[in-house]
CSV table of C-alpha atoms in Angstrom, one decimal:
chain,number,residue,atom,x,y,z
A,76,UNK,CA,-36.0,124.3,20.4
A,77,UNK,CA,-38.2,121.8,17.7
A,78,UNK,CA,-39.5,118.9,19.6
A,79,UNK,CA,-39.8,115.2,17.7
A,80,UNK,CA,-41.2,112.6,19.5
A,81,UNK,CA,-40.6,108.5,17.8
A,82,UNK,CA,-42.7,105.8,19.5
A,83,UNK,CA,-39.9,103.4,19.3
A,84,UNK,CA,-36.3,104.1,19.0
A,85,UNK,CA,-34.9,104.5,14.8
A,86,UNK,CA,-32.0,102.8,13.9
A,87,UNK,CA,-28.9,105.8,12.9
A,88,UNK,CA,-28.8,107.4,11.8
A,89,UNK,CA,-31.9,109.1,12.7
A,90,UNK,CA,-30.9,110.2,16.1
A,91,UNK,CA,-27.4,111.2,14.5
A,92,UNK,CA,-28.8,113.3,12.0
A,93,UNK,CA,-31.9,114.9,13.9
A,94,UNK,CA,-30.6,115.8,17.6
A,95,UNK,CA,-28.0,118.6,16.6
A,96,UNK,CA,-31.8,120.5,15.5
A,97,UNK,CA,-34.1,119.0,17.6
A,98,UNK,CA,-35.0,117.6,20.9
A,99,UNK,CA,-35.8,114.1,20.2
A,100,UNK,CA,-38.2,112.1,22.4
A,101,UNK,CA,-39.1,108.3,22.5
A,102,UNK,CA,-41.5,106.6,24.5
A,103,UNK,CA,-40.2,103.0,23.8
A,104,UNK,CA,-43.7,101.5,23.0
A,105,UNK,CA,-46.9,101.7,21.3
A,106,UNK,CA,-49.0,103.7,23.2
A,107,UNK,CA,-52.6,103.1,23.4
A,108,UNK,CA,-54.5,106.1,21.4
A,109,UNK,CA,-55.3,107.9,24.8
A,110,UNK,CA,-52.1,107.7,26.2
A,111,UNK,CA,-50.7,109.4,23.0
A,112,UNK,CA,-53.4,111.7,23.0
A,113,UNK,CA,-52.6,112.7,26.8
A,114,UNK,CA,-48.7,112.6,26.0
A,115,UNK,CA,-49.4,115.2,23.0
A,116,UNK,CA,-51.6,117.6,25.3
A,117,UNK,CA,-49.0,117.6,28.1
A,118,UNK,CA,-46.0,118.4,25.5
A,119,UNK,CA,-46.4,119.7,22.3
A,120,UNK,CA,-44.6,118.5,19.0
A,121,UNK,CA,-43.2,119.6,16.0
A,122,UNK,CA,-43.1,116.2,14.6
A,123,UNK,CA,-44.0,112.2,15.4
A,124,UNK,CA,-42.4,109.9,14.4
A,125,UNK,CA,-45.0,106.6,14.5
A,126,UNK,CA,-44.7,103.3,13.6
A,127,UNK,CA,-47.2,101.3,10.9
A,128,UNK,CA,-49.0,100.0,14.0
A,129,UNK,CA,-49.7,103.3,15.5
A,130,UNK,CA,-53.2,104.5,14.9
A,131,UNK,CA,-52.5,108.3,14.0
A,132,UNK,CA,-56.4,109.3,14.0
A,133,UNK,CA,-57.8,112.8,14.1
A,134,UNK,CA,-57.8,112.6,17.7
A,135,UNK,CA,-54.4,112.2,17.8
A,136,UNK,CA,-53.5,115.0,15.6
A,137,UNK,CA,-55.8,117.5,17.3
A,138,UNK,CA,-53.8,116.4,19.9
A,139,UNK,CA,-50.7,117.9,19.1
A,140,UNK,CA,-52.1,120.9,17.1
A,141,UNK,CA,-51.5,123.5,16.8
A,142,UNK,CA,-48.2,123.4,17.1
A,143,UNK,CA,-47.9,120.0,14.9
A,144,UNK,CA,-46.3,119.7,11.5
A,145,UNK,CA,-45.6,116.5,10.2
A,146,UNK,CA,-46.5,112.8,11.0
A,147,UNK,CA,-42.8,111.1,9.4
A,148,UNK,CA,-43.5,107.6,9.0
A,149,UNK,CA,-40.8,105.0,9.7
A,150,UNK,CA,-42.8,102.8,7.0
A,151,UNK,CA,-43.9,102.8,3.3
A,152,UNK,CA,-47.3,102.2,4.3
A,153,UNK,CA,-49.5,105.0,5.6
A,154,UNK,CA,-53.1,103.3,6.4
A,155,UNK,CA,-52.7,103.7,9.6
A,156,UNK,CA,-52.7,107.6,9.2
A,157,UNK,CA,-56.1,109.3,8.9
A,158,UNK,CA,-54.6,111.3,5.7
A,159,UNK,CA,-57.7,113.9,4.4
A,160,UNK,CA,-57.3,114.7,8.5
A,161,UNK,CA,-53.9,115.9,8.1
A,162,UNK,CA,-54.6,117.2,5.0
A,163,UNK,CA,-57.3,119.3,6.2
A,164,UNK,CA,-55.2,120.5,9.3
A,165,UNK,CA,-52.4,121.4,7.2
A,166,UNK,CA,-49.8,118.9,8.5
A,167,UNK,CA,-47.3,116.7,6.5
A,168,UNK,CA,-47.4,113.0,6.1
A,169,UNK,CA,-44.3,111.2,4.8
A,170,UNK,CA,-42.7,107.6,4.3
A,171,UNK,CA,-40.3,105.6,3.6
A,172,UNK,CA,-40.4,104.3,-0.4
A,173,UNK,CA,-37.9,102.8,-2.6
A,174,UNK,CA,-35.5,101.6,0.0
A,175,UNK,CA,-37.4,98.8,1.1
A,176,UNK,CA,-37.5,97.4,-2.9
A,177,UNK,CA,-34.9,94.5,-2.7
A,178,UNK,CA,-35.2,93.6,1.0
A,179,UNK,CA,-39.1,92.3,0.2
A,180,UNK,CA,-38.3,91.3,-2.5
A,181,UNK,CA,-36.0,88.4,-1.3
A,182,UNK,CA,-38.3,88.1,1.6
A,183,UNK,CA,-41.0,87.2,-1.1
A,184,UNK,CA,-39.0,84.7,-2.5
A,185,UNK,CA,-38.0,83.2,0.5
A,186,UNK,CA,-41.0,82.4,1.5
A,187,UNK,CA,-42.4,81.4,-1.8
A,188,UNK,CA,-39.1,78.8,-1.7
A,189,UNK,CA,-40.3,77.6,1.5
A,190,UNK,CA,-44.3,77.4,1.1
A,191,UNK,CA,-43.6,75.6,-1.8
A,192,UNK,CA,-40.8,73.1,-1.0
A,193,UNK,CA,-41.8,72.9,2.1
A,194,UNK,CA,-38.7,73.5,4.4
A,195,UNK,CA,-40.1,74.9,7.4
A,196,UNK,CA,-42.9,71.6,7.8
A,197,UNK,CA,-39.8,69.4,7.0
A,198,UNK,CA,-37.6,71.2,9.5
A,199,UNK,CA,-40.7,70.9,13.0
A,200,UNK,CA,-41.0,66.9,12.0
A,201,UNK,CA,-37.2,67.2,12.1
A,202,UNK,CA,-37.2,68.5,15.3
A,203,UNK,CA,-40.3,66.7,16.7
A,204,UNK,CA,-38.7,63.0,16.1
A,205,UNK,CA,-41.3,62.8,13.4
A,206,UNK,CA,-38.6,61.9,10.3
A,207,UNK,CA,-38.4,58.6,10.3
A,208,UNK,CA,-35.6,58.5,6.6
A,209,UNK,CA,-35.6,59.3,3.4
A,210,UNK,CA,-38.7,58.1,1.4
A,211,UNK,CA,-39.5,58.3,-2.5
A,212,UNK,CA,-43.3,60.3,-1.9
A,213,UNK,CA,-42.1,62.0,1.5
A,214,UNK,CA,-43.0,65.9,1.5
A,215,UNK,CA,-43.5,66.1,-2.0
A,216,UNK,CA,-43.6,69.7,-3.3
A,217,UNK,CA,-43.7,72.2,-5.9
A,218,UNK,CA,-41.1,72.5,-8.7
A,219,UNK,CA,-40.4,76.4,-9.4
A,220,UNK,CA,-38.5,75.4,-12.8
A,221,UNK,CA,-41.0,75.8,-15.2
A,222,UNK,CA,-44.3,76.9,-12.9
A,223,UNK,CA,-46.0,80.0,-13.2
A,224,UNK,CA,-46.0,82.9,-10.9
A,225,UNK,CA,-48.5,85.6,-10.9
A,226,UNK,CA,-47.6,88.5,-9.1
A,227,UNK,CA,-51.1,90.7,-8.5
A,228,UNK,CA,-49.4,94.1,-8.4
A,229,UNK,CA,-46.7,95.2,-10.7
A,230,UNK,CA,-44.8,97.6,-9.0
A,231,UNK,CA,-41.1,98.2,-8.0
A,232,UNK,CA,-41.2,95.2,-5.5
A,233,UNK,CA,-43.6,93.1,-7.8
A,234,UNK,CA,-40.8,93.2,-10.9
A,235,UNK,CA,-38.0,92.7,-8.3
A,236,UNK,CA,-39.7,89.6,-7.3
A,237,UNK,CA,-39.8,88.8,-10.7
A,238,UNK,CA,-36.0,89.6,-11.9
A,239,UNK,CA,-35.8,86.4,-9.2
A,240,UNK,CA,-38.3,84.5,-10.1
A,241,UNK,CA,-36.2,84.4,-13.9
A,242,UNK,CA,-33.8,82.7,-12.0
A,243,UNK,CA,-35.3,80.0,-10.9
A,244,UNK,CA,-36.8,79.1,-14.6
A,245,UNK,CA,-39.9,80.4,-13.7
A,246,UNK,CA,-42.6,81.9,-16.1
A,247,UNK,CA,-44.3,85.2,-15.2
A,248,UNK,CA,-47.6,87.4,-15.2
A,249,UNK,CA,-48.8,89.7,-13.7
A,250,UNK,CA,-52.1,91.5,-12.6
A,251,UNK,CA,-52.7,95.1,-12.4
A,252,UNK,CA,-55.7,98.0,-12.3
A,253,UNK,CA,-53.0,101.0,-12.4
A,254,UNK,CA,-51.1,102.2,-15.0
A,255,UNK,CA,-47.1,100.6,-14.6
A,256,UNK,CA,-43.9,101.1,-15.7
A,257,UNK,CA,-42.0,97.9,-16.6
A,258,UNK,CA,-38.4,98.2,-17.0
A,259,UNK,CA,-36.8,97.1,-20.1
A,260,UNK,CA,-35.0,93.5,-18.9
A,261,UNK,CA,-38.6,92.6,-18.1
A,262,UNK,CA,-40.8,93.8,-20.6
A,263,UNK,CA,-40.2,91.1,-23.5
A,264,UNK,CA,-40.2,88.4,-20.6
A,265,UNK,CA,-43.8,88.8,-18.5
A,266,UNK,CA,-47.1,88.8,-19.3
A,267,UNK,CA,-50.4,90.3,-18.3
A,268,UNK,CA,-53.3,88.6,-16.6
A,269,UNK,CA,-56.9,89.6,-15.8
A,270,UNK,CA,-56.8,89.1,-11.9
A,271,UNK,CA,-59.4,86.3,-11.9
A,272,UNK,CA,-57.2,84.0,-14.8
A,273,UNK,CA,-54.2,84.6,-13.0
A,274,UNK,CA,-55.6,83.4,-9.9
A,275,UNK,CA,-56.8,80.2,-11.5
A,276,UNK,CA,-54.1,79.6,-13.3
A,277,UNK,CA,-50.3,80.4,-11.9
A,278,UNK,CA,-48.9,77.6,-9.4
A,279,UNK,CA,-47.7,80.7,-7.4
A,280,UNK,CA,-49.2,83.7,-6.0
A,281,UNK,CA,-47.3,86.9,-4.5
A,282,UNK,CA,-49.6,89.6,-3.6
A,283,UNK,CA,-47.7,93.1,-4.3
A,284,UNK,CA,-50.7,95.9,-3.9
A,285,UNK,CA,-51.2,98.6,-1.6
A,286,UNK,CA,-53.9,98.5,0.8
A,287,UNK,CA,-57.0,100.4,-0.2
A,288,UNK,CA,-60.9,99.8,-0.4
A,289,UNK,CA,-60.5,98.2,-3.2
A,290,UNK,CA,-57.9,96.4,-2.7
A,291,UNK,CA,-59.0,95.0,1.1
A,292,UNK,CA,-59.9,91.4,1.7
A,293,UNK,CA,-58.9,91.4,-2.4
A,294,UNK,CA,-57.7,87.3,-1.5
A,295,UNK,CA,-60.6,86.1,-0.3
A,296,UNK,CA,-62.9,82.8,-0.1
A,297,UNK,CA,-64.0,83.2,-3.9
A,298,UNK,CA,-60.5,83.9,-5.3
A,299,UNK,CA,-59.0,81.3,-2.5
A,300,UNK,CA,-61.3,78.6,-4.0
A,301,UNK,CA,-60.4,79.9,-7.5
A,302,UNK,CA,-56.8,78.9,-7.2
A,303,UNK,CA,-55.3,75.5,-8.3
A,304,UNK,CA,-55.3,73.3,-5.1
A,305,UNK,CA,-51.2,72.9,-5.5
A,306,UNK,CA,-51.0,76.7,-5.7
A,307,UNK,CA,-48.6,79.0,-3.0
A,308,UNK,CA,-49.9,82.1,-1.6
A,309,UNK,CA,-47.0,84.4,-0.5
A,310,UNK,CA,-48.3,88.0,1.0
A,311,UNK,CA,-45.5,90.4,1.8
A,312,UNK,CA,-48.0,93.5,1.3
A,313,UNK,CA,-50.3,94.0,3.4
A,314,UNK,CA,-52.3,91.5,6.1
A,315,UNK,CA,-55.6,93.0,5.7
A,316,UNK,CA,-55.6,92.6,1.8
A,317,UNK,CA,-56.2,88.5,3.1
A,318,UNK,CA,-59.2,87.3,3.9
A,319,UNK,CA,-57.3,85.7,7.2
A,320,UNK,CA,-59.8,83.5,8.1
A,321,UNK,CA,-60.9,82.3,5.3
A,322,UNK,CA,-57.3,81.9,4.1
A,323,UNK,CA,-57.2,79.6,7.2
A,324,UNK,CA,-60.0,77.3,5.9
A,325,UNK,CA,-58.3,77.5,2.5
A,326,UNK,CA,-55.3,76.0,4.0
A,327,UNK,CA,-56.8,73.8,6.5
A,328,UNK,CA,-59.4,72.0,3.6
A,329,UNK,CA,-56.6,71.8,0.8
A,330,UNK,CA,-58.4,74.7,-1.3
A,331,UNK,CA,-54.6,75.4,-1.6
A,332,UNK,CA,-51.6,74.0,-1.0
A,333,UNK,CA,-49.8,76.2,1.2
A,334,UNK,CA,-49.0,80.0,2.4
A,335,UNK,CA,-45.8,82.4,3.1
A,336,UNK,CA,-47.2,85.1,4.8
A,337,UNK,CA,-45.1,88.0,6.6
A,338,UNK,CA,-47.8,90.4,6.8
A,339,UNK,CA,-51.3,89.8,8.6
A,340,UNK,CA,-54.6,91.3,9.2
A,341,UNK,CA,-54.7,92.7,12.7
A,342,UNK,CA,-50.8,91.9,13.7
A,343,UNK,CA,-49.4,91.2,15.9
A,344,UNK,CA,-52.5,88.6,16.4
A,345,UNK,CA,-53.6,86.0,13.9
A,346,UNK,CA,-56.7,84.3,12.9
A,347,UNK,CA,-57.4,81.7,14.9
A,348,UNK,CA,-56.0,78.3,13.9
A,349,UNK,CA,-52.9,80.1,11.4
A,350,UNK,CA,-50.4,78.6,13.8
A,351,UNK,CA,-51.5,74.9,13.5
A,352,UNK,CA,-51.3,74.9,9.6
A,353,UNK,CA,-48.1,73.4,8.9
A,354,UNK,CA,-48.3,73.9,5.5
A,355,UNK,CA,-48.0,77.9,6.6
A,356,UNK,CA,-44.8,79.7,6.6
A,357,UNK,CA,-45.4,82.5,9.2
A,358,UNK,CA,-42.9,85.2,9.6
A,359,UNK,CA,-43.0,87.7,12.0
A,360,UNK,CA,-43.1,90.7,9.5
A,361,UNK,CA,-39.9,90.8,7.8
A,362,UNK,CA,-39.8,92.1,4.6
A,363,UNK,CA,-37.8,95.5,5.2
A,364,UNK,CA,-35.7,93.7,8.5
A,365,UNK,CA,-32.1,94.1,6.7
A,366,UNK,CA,-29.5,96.5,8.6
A,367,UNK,CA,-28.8,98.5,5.3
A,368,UNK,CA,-32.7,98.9,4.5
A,369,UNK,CA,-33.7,99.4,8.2
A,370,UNK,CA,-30.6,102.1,8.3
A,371,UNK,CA,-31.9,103.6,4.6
A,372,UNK,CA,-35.6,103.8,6.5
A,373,UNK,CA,-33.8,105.9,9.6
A,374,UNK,CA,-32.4,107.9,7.2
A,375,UNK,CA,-35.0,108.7,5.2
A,376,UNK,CA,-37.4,109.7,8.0
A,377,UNK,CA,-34.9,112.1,9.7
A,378,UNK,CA,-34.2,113.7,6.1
A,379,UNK,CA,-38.5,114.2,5.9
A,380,UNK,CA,-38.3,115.3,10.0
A,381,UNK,CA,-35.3,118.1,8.9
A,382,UNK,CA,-36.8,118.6,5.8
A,383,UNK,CA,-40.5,119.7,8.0
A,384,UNK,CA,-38.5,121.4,10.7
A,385,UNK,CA,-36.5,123.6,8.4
A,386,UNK,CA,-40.3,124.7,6.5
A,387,UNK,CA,-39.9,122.5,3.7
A,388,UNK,CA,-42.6,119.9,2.4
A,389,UNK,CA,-41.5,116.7,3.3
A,390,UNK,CA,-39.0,114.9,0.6
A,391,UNK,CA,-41.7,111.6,0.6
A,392,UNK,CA,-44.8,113.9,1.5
A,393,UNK,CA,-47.8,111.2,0.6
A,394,UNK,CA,-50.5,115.0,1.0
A,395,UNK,CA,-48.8,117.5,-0.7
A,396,UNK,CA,-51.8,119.4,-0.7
A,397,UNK,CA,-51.6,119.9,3.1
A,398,UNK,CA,-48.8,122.6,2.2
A,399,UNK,CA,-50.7,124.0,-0.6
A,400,UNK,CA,-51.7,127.5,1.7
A,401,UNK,CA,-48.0,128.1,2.1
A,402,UNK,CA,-45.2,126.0,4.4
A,403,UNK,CA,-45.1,126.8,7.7
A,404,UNK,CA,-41.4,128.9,8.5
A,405,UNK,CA,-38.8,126.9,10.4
A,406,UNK,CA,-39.3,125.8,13.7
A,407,UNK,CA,-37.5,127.5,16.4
């Protein structure tokens, strides 16, 4: 019988919809590299099932060869997966896209709401005795009605984030180096921004890009100190593609006004000093944590586990080219 091994337990209806043709496996944590390595020695696979903070190197995939087929990813992002590996060994990587679009999207603006007026600094002095009444200049923030958000990256979540942002009176722009797509309620109604200008200028910043080489450490102490020093930085992408540290200083020195951040760049640790900026709204990775999106996700990576199992590429294959010799026929 096919063999799938998950790190951690999916939501359903993963297990619902992959057990009646496979044996399905889950350790229950993140292993350490070697202890998935020794795992995949001592029982062979047909497919894992990681999470975004399991390192899937070459290792690990030689590992579970040659019996291996397809890494299914219970995430949109696949940096963690060493992909020309896979390619070149012929095995599958999927995700998890479009399901996750709205989810983020109001995570985005949650934060963004809370960086910028402040709600969660208002809510420790709260709690710490600190409030002492209502004051004319107490915890003075930032108005949304009329400010200027620039969104760098202009995909599906990035005009999501938008379609809100309308809402609140808000005027938008946007930064991009790939060719997009922008759908027809938006297109009379944003504008685009060379990166650097948009940094200096919008009183918000929501950071929308997938992490690459380029696009690593992209937010760092030059475009920090670029920004207005009343701006918002929201990041619901990816930690690394913030220059944590410095983003620290940033906040710490008043380069900037404040941060929403629910992504970081070696989670679950954070630079040090993150925690004791109050003017940082620090959440513990978010953006997708809805039951329908998390259930949409489960779904989605048992349809690319069946679809693998049954000798078809992947519905969400990210290396379509690791098929291109001819799928493998259905697992036993």
């Amino acid at each position: 019988m096919a063999e799938v091994l998950c790190t951690l337990a999916l939501p359903a209806p993963f297990k619902e919809m992959v057990r009646p043709r496979a044996s399905l496996d889950v350790l229950g944590r993140i292993p350490a590299t070697a202890g998935l390595v020794e795992r995949l020695h001592a029982q062979p696979i047909d497919v894992l099932c990681p999470q975004l903070r399991d390192p899937i190197t070459a290792a690990v995939l030689d590992a579970a060869l040659p019996r291996l087929r397809c890494v299914a990813l219970y995430a949109v992002g696949y940096n963690n997966v060493d992909i020309d590996a896979a390619t070149e060994r012929g095995i599958a990587v999927s995700n998890t896209p479009g399901v996750l679009t709205d989810a983020t999207a109001d995570c985005a603006v949650g934060l963004m709401l809370a960086a910028a007026r402040r709600l969660c600094e208002g809510d420790a002095a709260v709690r710490a005795g600190e409030w002492t009444g209502w004051e004319p200049e107490h915890m003075l923030g930032l108005e949304l009605n009329g400010a200027l958000l620039g969104l760098v990256g202009f995909g599906r979540i990035g005009q999501a984030v938008a379609r809100r942002a309308l809402g609140f009176g808000m005027r938008i722009a946007y930064a991009t180096d790939v060719s997009v797509s922008i759908e027809d309620d938006l297109r009379d109604r944003v504008s685009e921004m060379p990166l650097a200008e948009l940094l200096a200028a919008a009183d918000v910043i929501s950071l929308h890009v997938p992490l690459t080489d380029a696009t690593h450490h992209l937010i760092d102490e030059d475009a920090l100190r670029s920004m207005r020093s009343t701006a918002v930085l929201v990041n619901t992408s990816r930690g690394p593609v913030v220059d944590e540290p410095a983003l620290v200083r940033a906040l710490q020195e008043g380069w900037i006004a404040g941060a929403g951040l629910d992504v970081y760049e070696n989670e679950p640790e954070l630079a040090p000093g993150l925690t004791d900026c109050r003017n940082a709204v620090l959440a513990p990775h978010l953006g997708s944590a809805t039951v329908a999106t998390r259930s949409a996700m489960a779904r989605l990576t048992a349809q690319n586990t069946l679809d693998a199992l049954e000798g078809r590429v992947p519905t969400n294959c990210v290396n379509p080219a690791a098929w291109a010799s001819g799928a493998p026929s259905p697992a036993p």
